Amino acid sequence: MTLYEELQARGLVAQITDNEIIDLINNGKATFYIGFDCTADSLTAGHFMALTLMKRLQMAGNKPIALIGGGTTMIGDPSGRTDMRKMLTKEDIAHNAACFKKQMEKFIDFSEGKALMLNNADWLLNLNYVELLRDVGACFSVNNMLRAKCYEQRMEKGLSFLEFNYMIMQSYDFYYMFQHYGCNMQFGGDDQWSNMLGGTELIRRKLGKDAYAMTITLLTDSQGKKMGKTAGNAVWLDPNKTSPFEFYQYWRNVGDADVMKCIRMLTFLPLEQIDEMSTWKDQRLNEAKEILAYELTKMVHGEEEAEKAQNAARALFSGAADTEHMPSTQLTEADLTDGSIGILTLMVKAGLATSNGEARRLVVQGGVLVDGEKVSAPTVSFTADQLKNGIVIKKGKKIYHKVTL
């Protein structure tokens, strides 16, 4: 099976600009890039598809360029957004870029000649606006840009001229790296298709040469929602933001309808093994979820942390009391009022609910247990003495959290 055939079999290929791509990546001739705007100080589970794709392509002899969007982050990608992104300072962006590199090194070999990490701030921030307009402005049709999928949602509430420039910036990245680094291909999520076509068209019109683009299928659940978030919050690759146990639990808790798709797209297990697993049903699906969670946690946090997370999760599922690796929150006396704290406040502080209202609904619906006992009312509170020994809050069927004082 060729690399391209494997990518297809794993359900990763969404669109390609040209069949020439197939020969390039199969024969290790692609110097390709994927862009990462540094809007936070950690990558998320949502970046998994890109990171694992880069690893697969590099293993086949292709050369990855991880492009840190130090320049484009100052504009903000409007794709899939209904509002404008928060504006970051240069210092914030530089810090975030350094954090990204550390995490990417777990997936990509950046040793001599194997891969590059570039920052588009190095060329975008030095551009003269009038020169840029004269150089590339005539290559973009406003009519075509307004039809682009990436602007669709923003057009409803108003697209700022700042964000309208994003496609030009991303296209210029491809154009620049084609000339200076021999970058002949771009990969990205399927929501980036319009931006990527902008780059191939700019190269064709300015240089008279061909460049290529391929989009990968977005990782969505069976309801069509993007995966990589839990309780409305991102699942981070940084262990200080999402612990290895919480990371493991996220993948252990994916829906029955999604587990095999995630294993096929995200893990490096052989396709023959995955095909055999795809016949599993009922209880064996839980085994498949354990395999998914273990493989991804090992990739991000290492084998030792994956083992710890798996053992802790199994202990909880079996009703054992081992809470050593459970996500936890430590309160201080200042968090208490008259020596105690109510369950609603406690759940918000532990990140188990985003508001008192949400916590109240969970309690009233009978979805909250403390130390194995159902919380009877939203007025229940806990004293300092109870908290000093530590309590375990269980939300729903699968989410556990330890709270101590």
XYZ file of C-alpha atoms in Angstrom:
405
model
C 0.000 0.000 0.000
C 1.375 3.422 -0.947
C 1.370 6.354 1.486
C -1.471 8.054 -0.391
C -3.513 4.846 -0.374
C -2.955 4.599 3.376
C -4.071 8.209 3.919
C -7.219 7.422 1.936
C -7.820 4.194 3.858
C -7.535 6.114 7.129
C -10.139 8.603 5.916
C -7.736 11.549 5.988
C -7.932 12.873 2.423
C -10.629 15.503 1.832
C -9.581 17.405 -1.337
C -6.509 17.636 -3.554
C -5.661 20.209 -6.204
C -3.929 17.789 -8.569
C -3.090 14.086 -8.914
C 0.588 15.092 -9.083
C 0.398 15.169 -5.283
C 0.090 11.383 -5.195
C 3.446 10.812 -6.910
C 5.192 13.508 -4.869
C 4.270 12.203 -1.424
C 4.562 8.512 -2.360
C 8.145 9.086 -3.519
C 9.198 11.418 -0.687
C 9.518 14.416 -3.012
C 7.248 16.808 -1.127
C 8.533 19.723 0.889
C 5.273 20.627 2.516
C 4.007 22.993 5.166
C 1.216 23.200 7.688
C 0.556 26.489 9.457
C -0.129 26.908 13.165
C -1.336 30.291 14.405
C -0.123 30.816 17.974
C -3.343 31.979 19.604
C -2.547 30.121 22.882
C 0.521 28.835 24.726
C -0.289 25.200 23.936
C -1.451 23.109 21.027
C -4.731 21.269 21.489
C -6.210 17.887 20.648
C -7.663 19.675 17.624
C -4.109 19.927 16.200
C -3.655 16.154 16.377
C -4.655 15.543 12.766
C -2.019 17.955 11.482
C 0.733 16.659 13.771
C 0.142 12.986 12.990
C -0.123 13.750 9.253
C 3.241 15.530 9.359
C 4.744 12.518 11.105
C 3.310 10.073 8.532
C 4.617 12.151 5.623
C 8.049 12.595 7.220
C 8.316 8.835 7.851
C 7.831 8.364 4.093
C 10.780 10.667 3.304
C 8.957 13.959 2.772
C 10.216 17.148 4.426
C 7.840 19.023 6.755
C 7.872 22.741 7.418
C 6.029 23.640 10.608
C 5.055 27.247 10.006
C 4.455 29.242 13.159
C 2.062 32.083 12.411
C 3.808 34.887 14.245
C 2.629 37.286 11.539
C -0.776 35.856 10.629
C -1.724 35.580 14.311
C -1.610 39.391 14.373
C -4.473 39.365 11.837
C -6.505 36.353 12.987
C -7.996 33.606 10.843
C -11.764 34.161 10.379
C -12.355 30.531 9.235
C -15.141 28.873 11.198
C -15.571 31.941 13.429
C -18.600 34.081 14.131
C -16.544 36.696 15.999
C -13.147 38.334 15.724
C -10.192 36.711 17.473
C -8.490 38.352 20.437
C -5.558 40.539 19.404
C -2.252 39.360 20.889
C 0.997 41.248 21.468
C 4.255 40.303 19.725
C 5.583 39.098 23.081
C 2.557 36.816 23.623
C 2.940 35.365 20.134
C 6.698 34.727 20.571
C 6.057 32.943 23.881
C 3.306 30.802 22.351
C 5.541 29.898 19.393
C 8.271 28.627 21.743
C 5.706 26.450 23.545
C 4.474 25.029 20.228
C 7.958 23.963 19.154
C 8.535 21.997 22.341
C 5.291 20.067 21.814
C 5.838 19.527 18.080
C 9.211 17.905 18.710
C 7.350 14.884 20.131
C 5.907 14.257 16.662
C 8.415 15.692 14.191
C 12.170 15.097 13.845
C 13.718 18.559 13.495
C 17.289 17.266 13.238
C 19.538 18.548 10.451
C 17.812 18.538 7.068
C 14.798 16.497 8.268
C 12.333 19.322 8.909
C 12.121 23.080 9.362
C 10.320 25.315 11.785
C 9.738 28.780 10.385
C 7.904 31.858 11.658
C 6.038 33.960 9.102
C 6.667 37.051 11.235
C 10.180 36.968 9.717
C 8.824 38.054 6.317
C 5.269 39.323 6.853
C 6.114 41.981 9.433
C 8.705 43.570 7.141
C 6.357 43.993 4.182
C 5.592 47.482 2.883
C 1.834 47.736 2.382
C 1.896 49.656 -0.915
C 4.590 47.367 -2.327
C 2.574 44.325 -1.288
C -0.542 45.677 -3.000
C 1.419 46.301 -6.204
C 3.188 42.954 -5.989
C 0.299 40.570 -5.304
C -2.918 42.605 -5.065
C -3.797 42.189 -8.747
C -3.648 38.387 -8.368
C -6.704 38.254 -6.096
C -10.292 38.635 -7.251
C -12.480 40.243 -4.579
C -15.486 38.475 -6.127
C -13.830 35.078 -5.582
C -12.661 35.997 -2.088
C -16.171 36.954 -1.003
C -17.436 33.544 -2.142
C -14.787 31.728 -0.097
C -16.032 29.273 2.511
C -13.639 30.654 5.133
C -15.473 34.020 5.134
C -18.995 32.608 5.024
C -19.865 32.752 8.737
C -18.171 36.096 9.275
C -20.112 37.731 6.441
C -23.348 37.323 8.417
C -22.170 39.484 11.319
C -19.689 41.639 9.473
C -16.226 40.825 8.171
C -13.572 43.367 9.130
C -11.053 44.537 6.528
C -8.347 43.290 8.911
C -9.611 39.702 8.627
C -10.302 40.071 4.906
C -6.516 40.301 4.446
C -5.931 36.908 6.068
C -6.239 34.964 2.792
C -3.666 37.226 1.157
C -1.253 36.752 4.070
C -1.600 32.948 4.026
C -1.213 32.867 0.242
C 1.884 35.044 0.503
C 3.376 32.544 2.987
C 3.158 29.758 0.402
C 4.535 32.047 -2.328
C 7.479 33.098 -0.122
C 8.381 29.575 1.037
C 8.053 28.210 -2.520
C 10.779 30.655 -3.589
C 13.048 30.487 -0.543
C 12.638 26.948 0.812
C 11.447 24.886 -2.160
C 8.073 24.333 -0.478
C 5.865 22.764 -3.162
C 2.851 21.651 -1.150
C 0.520 22.825 1.599
C -1.650 20.700 3.878
C -4.408 21.891 6.162
C -7.903 21.315 7.493
C -10.750 21.198 5.012
C -11.953 24.610 6.248
C -8.715 26.092 4.813
C -9.360 25.087 1.199
C -10.041 28.622 -0.094
C -6.940 30.035 1.592
C -4.797 27.227 0.191
C -6.097 27.695 -3.353
C -5.182 31.367 -2.999
C -1.554 30.319 -2.465
C -1.365 27.920 -5.421
C -2.971 30.536 -7.678
C -0.567 33.264 -6.518
C 2.431 31.031 -7.286
C 1.021 30.161 -10.709
C 0.283 33.786 -11.637
C 3.520 35.286 -10.273
C 6.008 32.537 -11.071
C 4.302 30.456 -13.758
C 4.917 27.287 -11.728
C 2.753 24.628 -10.128
C 2.303 24.140 -6.387
C -0.147 21.806 -4.710
C -2.548 21.617 -1.808
C -4.367 18.863 0.035
C -6.913 19.239 2.800
C -7.479 16.660 5.494
C -10.826 15.673 6.894
C -11.779 17.619 10.018
C -12.061 15.476 13.139
C -15.742 15.597 14.042
C -17.963 13.402 16.169
C -21.057 11.551 14.939
C -23.106 14.758 15.482
C -20.765 16.721 13.209
C -19.186 18.744 16.042
C -15.424 19.362 16.074
C -13.683 17.073 18.552
C -11.020 18.196 21.005
C -13.111 20.017 23.590
C -14.645 18.886 26.859
C -17.196 20.873 28.873
C -16.660 23.716 26.400
C -12.907 23.883 27.097
C -10.044 22.831 24.828
C -8.206 19.579 25.521
C -4.605 20.832 25.664
C -1.355 18.981 24.943
C 0.351 20.868 27.803
C 0.157 18.648 30.935
C -0.164 21.755 33.119
C -3.372 22.749 31.303
C -4.848 19.262 30.752
C -3.306 16.559 32.938
C -2.296 13.245 31.319
C -5.175 11.610 33.225
C -7.731 14.129 31.908
C -6.253 13.770 28.416
C -6.549 9.993 28.626
C -10.104 10.256 29.974
C -11.177 12.507 27.108
C -10.297 9.842 24.538
C -11.499 6.995 26.785
C -14.923 8.658 26.838
C -15.452 9.207 23.090
C -18.757 7.917 21.759
C -19.175 4.360 20.522
C -19.844 5.702 17.029
C -16.575 7.690 16.995
C -13.950 5.401 18.509
C -12.951 3.450 15.386
C -12.805 6.609 13.264
C -10.449 8.187 15.823
C -8.249 5.077 15.940
C -8.065 4.979 12.134
C -7.282 8.690 11.727
C -5.067 9.435 14.712
C -3.090 6.354 15.749
C -0.234 4.575 13.986
C -1.689 1.117 14.559
C -1.538 -1.050 11.405
C -4.644 -0.879 9.236
C -4.979 -4.689 9.358
C -5.298 -4.503 13.156
C -7.791 -1.621 12.896
C -9.881 -3.512 10.328
C -10.095 -6.432 12.733
C -11.059 -4.101 15.603
C -13.809 -2.531 13.495
C -15.850 -5.725 13.968
C -15.836 -5.312 17.763
C -19.147 -4.599 19.452
C -20.634 -3.900 22.882
C -18.072 -4.372 25.688
C -15.202 -4.753 23.246
C -15.786 -1.134 22.201
C -14.587 -0.154 25.691
C -11.388 -2.071 24.982
C -11.038 -0.121 21.724
C -11.487 3.154 23.651
C -8.734 2.134 26.073
C -6.419 1.417 23.137
C -7.211 4.811 21.575
C -6.694 6.689 24.850
C -3.459 4.834 25.640
C -1.931 5.309 22.170
C -2.643 9.048 22.038
C -1.573 9.695 25.652
C 1.683 7.807 24.986
C 2.312 9.951 21.900
C 1.850 13.228 23.786
C 2.969 12.478 27.343
C 5.151 9.365 27.049
C 4.663 5.705 27.929
C 5.044 6.120 31.693
C 2.301 8.759 31.955
C 0.056 6.719 29.649
C 0.464 3.682 31.945
C -0.330 5.771 35.038
C -3.414 7.295 33.405
C -4.672 3.921 32.238
C -4.199 2.308 35.664
C -5.943 5.208 37.412
C -8.845 5.133 34.938
C -9.276 1.371 35.319
C -9.285 1.737 39.107
C -12.070 4.314 38.904
C -14.143 2.291 36.454
C -13.882 -0.730 38.743
C -14.909 1.333 41.764
C -11.478 1.242 43.430
C -10.385 4.209 45.508
C -6.970 4.916 43.957
C -7.076 8.680 43.344
C -3.354 9.400 43.002
C -3.487 10.363 39.322
C -6.995 11.811 39.302
C -7.343 15.492 38.283
C -7.544 17.525 41.465
C -8.136 20.987 42.851
C -6.652 22.298 46.081
C -8.670 24.945 47.907
C -7.421 27.436 50.481
C -9.159 28.762 53.588
C -9.991 31.877 51.554
C -12.265 29.766 49.341
C -14.462 28.906 52.335
C -17.262 30.972 53.836
C -17.750 30.497 57.571
C -15.687 27.316 57.413
C -17.529 25.579 54.567
C -18.185 25.691 50.835
C -21.344 24.848 48.875
C -21.413 22.137 46.230
C -22.256 24.615 43.452
C -19.276 26.871 44.196
C -17.108 23.803 44.631
C -18.005 22.439 41.189
C -17.269 25.758 39.517
C -13.880 26.046 41.268
C -13.044 22.469 40.225
C -13.927 23.226 36.602
C -16.771 20.703 36.604
C -19.294 23.407 35.708
C -18.959 26.817 34.095
C -21.509 28.498 36.361
C -23.598 27.984 39.497
C -26.626 27.570 37.247
C -25.057 24.708 35.325
C -23.898 23.089 38.580
C -27.413 23.413 40.043
C -28.954 21.655 37.019
C -26.484 18.784 37.308
C -27.247 18.331 41.026
C -31.026 18.562 40.580
C -30.851 15.983 37.767
C -29.012 13.591 40.093
C -25.801 13.685 38.090
C -23.402 14.557 40.938
C -21.964 12.165 43.520
C -19.511 12.899 46.320
C -17.550 9.942 47.684
C -20.052 7.610 46.044
C -23.158 9.262 47.537
C -25.603 11.222 45.375
C -25.735 14.914 46.303
C -29.309 15.343 47.500
C -29.751 19.099 47.007
C -27.940 22.137 45.576
C -27.722 23.564 49.101
C -25.344 20.817 50.333
C -22.027 22.136 51.643
C -18.755 20.687 52.918
C -16.700 21.665 55.955
C -12.980 22.267 56.226
C -12.581 18.957 58.117
C -14.252 17.006 55.301
C -12.121 18.713 52.675
C -8.827 18.178 54.511
C -9.229 14.433 54.010
C -10.147 15.047 50.369
C -13.424 14.316 48.613
C -14.042 12.804 45.177
C -16.738 14.419 43.042
C -18.201 12.322 40.239
C -20.028 14.160 37.460
C -22.153 11.975 35.232
C -20.903 8.480 34.537
C -17.271 9.104 33.722
C -15.828 12.356 35.109
C -14.019 12.249 38.452
C -12.296 15.064 40.336
C -10.607 15.164 43.733
C -10.873 18.279 45.925
C -8.697 18.898 48.982
C -8.024 21.778 51.332
